[in-house]
C-alpha cells in the first residue's frame, strides 16, 4: 500500500487544531508552520472564525461512521476548495503540486489542504482511519497513521486510562 505523507500531514494538522483550538489567528498560523506548512498568508479580520468553520466542517466528516456518507461530506468539501492541480515552486520547497487556486487566504488554503489530505488519507489507509478517541470521556480526534491501522486512542495517556478501566472491570 502506498502511504501518502501529504494526507498524513493534513489530517494531523486538522486533528491538532480540533483537539487544541488556538486562541487567536497567530496561534493557528504558528500551529500550521510547526506541523509542516511553509506558506503564510496576509491576516484578515475573520480568519480565526473562518478557520474554526473549516475545522467544524471537518469534524462532521470525522464523526460520520458510514463510509458512503463520509465520502459525500468530503466530496462537498473538496468541491468548495479544490481546483485542477498546478505545479508551483515557493518558499524553497522545490517543485510540487497544489490542488487549489492561488487564493491568499488562510481559511481557504486550510480547507483545500485538509479536505484533499483527508481524502488521500482515507483512500490510501482506509475509510475507517479517522474517528474519536475511545477512552471516555475523551472526545479528541484520532487520525490513525499507524502501520497496522488499529489506533483507537489519541494518546498513550488515554490508552493507559482505558487499560486500567478494563483491568478494574475484570476484578
Coordinates of C-alpha atoms in Angstrom, one line a residue:
X1 CA 0.0 0.0 0.0
X2 CA 1.3 3.4 -0.9
X3 CA 1.3 5.7 2.1
X4 CA 0.8 9.4 1.5
X5 CA 2.7 11.8 3.7
X6 CA 0.6 14.7 2.3
X7 CA -2.6 13.1 3.6
X8 CA -0.9 12.3 6.9
X9 CA 0.3 15.9 7.4
X10 CA -3.2 17.3 6.6
X11 CA -5.2 15.1 8.9
X12 CA -2.6 15.5 11.7
X13 CA -2.8 19.3 11.3
X14 CA -6.6 19.2 11.3
X15 CA -6.7 16.9 14.4
X16 CA -4.2 19.2 16.2
X17 CA -6.4 22.2 15.5
X18 CA -9.6 20.3 16.5
X19 CA -8.1 18.9 19.7
X20 CA -6.4 22.1 20.9
X21 CA -8.1 25.1 19.3
X22 CA -5.7 28.1 19.2
X23 CA -7.0 31.2 21.0
X24 CA -6.2 33.5 18.0
X25 CA -5.1 33.7 14.4
X26 CA -1.5 33.9 15.4
X27 CA -1.9 30.5 17.2
X28 CA -3.4 29.0 14.1
X29 CA -0.5 30.2 11.9
X30 CA 2.0 29.1 14.5
X31 CA 0.5 25.6 14.5
X32 CA 0.4 25.3 10.7
X33 CA 4.1 26.2 10.5
X34 CA 5.0 23.9 13.3
X35 CA 3.3 21.0 11.6
X36 CA 4.9 21.5 8.2
X37 CA 3.1 24.2 6.3
X38 CA 5.6 26.7 4.8
X39 CA 3.4 29.4 3.4
X40 CA 1.9 32.3 5.4
X41 CA -1.0 34.4 4.3
X42 CA -2.0 38.0 4.9
X43 CA -4.2 38.3 8.0
X44 CA -7.9 39.0 7.6
X45 CA -10.2 40.0 10.4
X46 CA -12.4 36.9 10.1
X47 CA -9.6 34.3 9.8
X48 CA -10.0 32.9 13.3
X49 CA -13.7 32.3 12.9
X50 CA -13.5 31.1 9.3
X51 CA -10.8 28.5 10.2
X52 CA -13.0 27.4 13.1
X53 CA -15.7 26.8 10.5
X54 CA -13.3 24.8 8.4
X55 CA -12.5 22.6 11.4
X56 CA -16.1 22.2 12.4
X57 CA -17.0 21.1 8.8
X58 CA -14.1 18.6 9.0
X59 CA -15.3 17.3 12.3
X60 CA -18.6 16.4 10.6
X61 CA -16.5 14.1 8.4
X62 CA -14.7 12.7 11.5
X63 CA -17.9 11.9 13.2
X64 CA -19.6 10.2 10.2
X65 CA -19.0 6.5 10.6
X66 CA -20.8 5.4 7.3
X67 CA -18.2 5.4 4.5
X68 CA -20.7 6.4 1.8
X69 CA -22.0 9.4 3.9
X70 CA -18.4 10.3 4.8
X71 CA -17.4 10.4 1.2
X72 CA -20.4 12.6 0.3
X73 CA -19.4 15.1 3.0
X74 CA -15.8 15.0 1.9
X75 CA -16.7 15.5 -1.7
X76 CA -18.6 18.6 -0.8
X77 CA -15.6 20.0 1.0
X78 CA -13.4 19.2 -2.0
X79 CA -15.8 20.9 -4.3
X80 CA -15.7 24.0 -2.2
X81 CA -11.9 24.4 -2.3
X82 CA -10.2 22.1 -4.7
X83 CA -9.1 23.1 -8.2
X84 CA -7.1 21.5 -11.0
X85 CA -3.6 20.5 -10.0
X86 CA -0.9 23.0 -10.8
X87 CA 2.9 23.0 -10.4
X88 CA 4.4 25.5 -8.1
X89 CA 7.7 26.4 -6.6
X90 CA 7.7 28.6 -3.5
X91 CA 9.4 29.0 -0.2
X92 CA 12.4 26.8 -1.1
X93 CA 10.2 23.7 -1.2
X94 CA 11.1 22.8 -4.8
X95 CA 8.6 22.0 -7.5
X96 CA 5.4 20.4 -6.1
X97 CA 1.7 20.3 -6.8
X98 CA -1.1 22.5 -5.4
X99 CA -4.6 21.2 -5.7
X100 CA -6.2 24.6 -5.1
X101 CA -6.4 28.0 -6.7
X102 CA -3.8 30.6 -5.6
X103 CA -6.1 32.4 -3.2
X104 CA -4.0 34.2 -0.5
X105 CA -6.4 33.3 2.4
X106 CA -5.5 31.1 5.3
X107 CA -9.0 29.6 5.7
X108 CA -9.4 28.9 2.0
X109 CA -6.0 27.2 1.9
X110 CA -6.6 25.2 5.0
X111 CA -10.0 24.0 3.6
X112 CA -8.2 22.8 0.5
X113 CA -5.3 21.2 2.3
X114 CA -7.4 19.5 4.9
X115 CA -10.1 18.2 2.5
X116 CA -7.6 16.9 0.0
X117 CA -5.3 15.5 2.6
X118 CA -8.2 13.7 4.4
X119 CA -9.3 12.2 1.1
X120 CA -5.8 10.9 0.4
X121 CA -5.5 9.6 3.9
X122 CA -8.8 7.7 3.8
X123 CA -8.4 6.2 0.3
X124 CA -4.8 5.1 0.9
X125 CA -5.2 3.9 4.5
X126 CA -8.9 3.1 4.8
X127 CA -12.2 4.9 5.2
X128 CA -12.3 4.0 8.9
X129 CA -8.9 5.5 9.8
X130 CA -10.4 8.7 11.3
X131 CA -12.6 9.0 14.4
X132 CA -12.8 9.9 18.1
X133 CA -10.7 8.7 21.0
X134 CA -12.3 5.6 22.5
X135 CA -11.2 6.4 26.1
X136 CA -14.4 8.1 27.5
X137 CA -14.8 10.8 28.4
X138 CA -12.1 12.0 25.9
X139 CA -13.5 13.1 22.6
X140 CA -10.3 14.1 20.8
X141 CA -9.9 13.2 17.2
X142 CA -7.7 10.2 16.3
X143 CA -6.2 10.2 12.8
X144 CA -4.9 6.7 12.6
X145 CA -1.5 6.8 10.8
X146 CA -0.2 3.6 12.3
X147 CA 1.1 0.8 10.1
X148 CA -1.4 -1.8 11.4
X149 CA -4.5 0.5 11.4
X150 CA -5.5 -0.2 15.0
X151 CA -5.1 3.2 16.7
X152 CA -8.1 3.9 18.9
X153 CA -6.8 6.4 21.4
X154 CA -5.5 9.9 20.9
X155 CA -2.6 9.5 23.3
X156 CA -0.7 7.0 25.4
X157 CA -2.4 8.6 28.5
X158 CA -5.9 7.7 27.1
X159 CA -4.7 4.2 26.1
X160 CA -3.4 3.6 29.6
X161 CA -6.6 5.0 31.2
X162 CA -8.7 2.6 29.1
X163 CA -6.5 -0.3 30.0
X164 CA -6.8 0.5 33.7
X165 CA -10.6 0.7 33.4
X166 CA -10.7 -2.7 31.6
X167 CA -8.4 -4.2 34.3
X168 CA -10.6 -2.9 37.1
X169 CA -13.7 -4.1 35.4
X170 CA -12.3 -7.6 35.4
X171 CA -11.6 -7.5 39.1

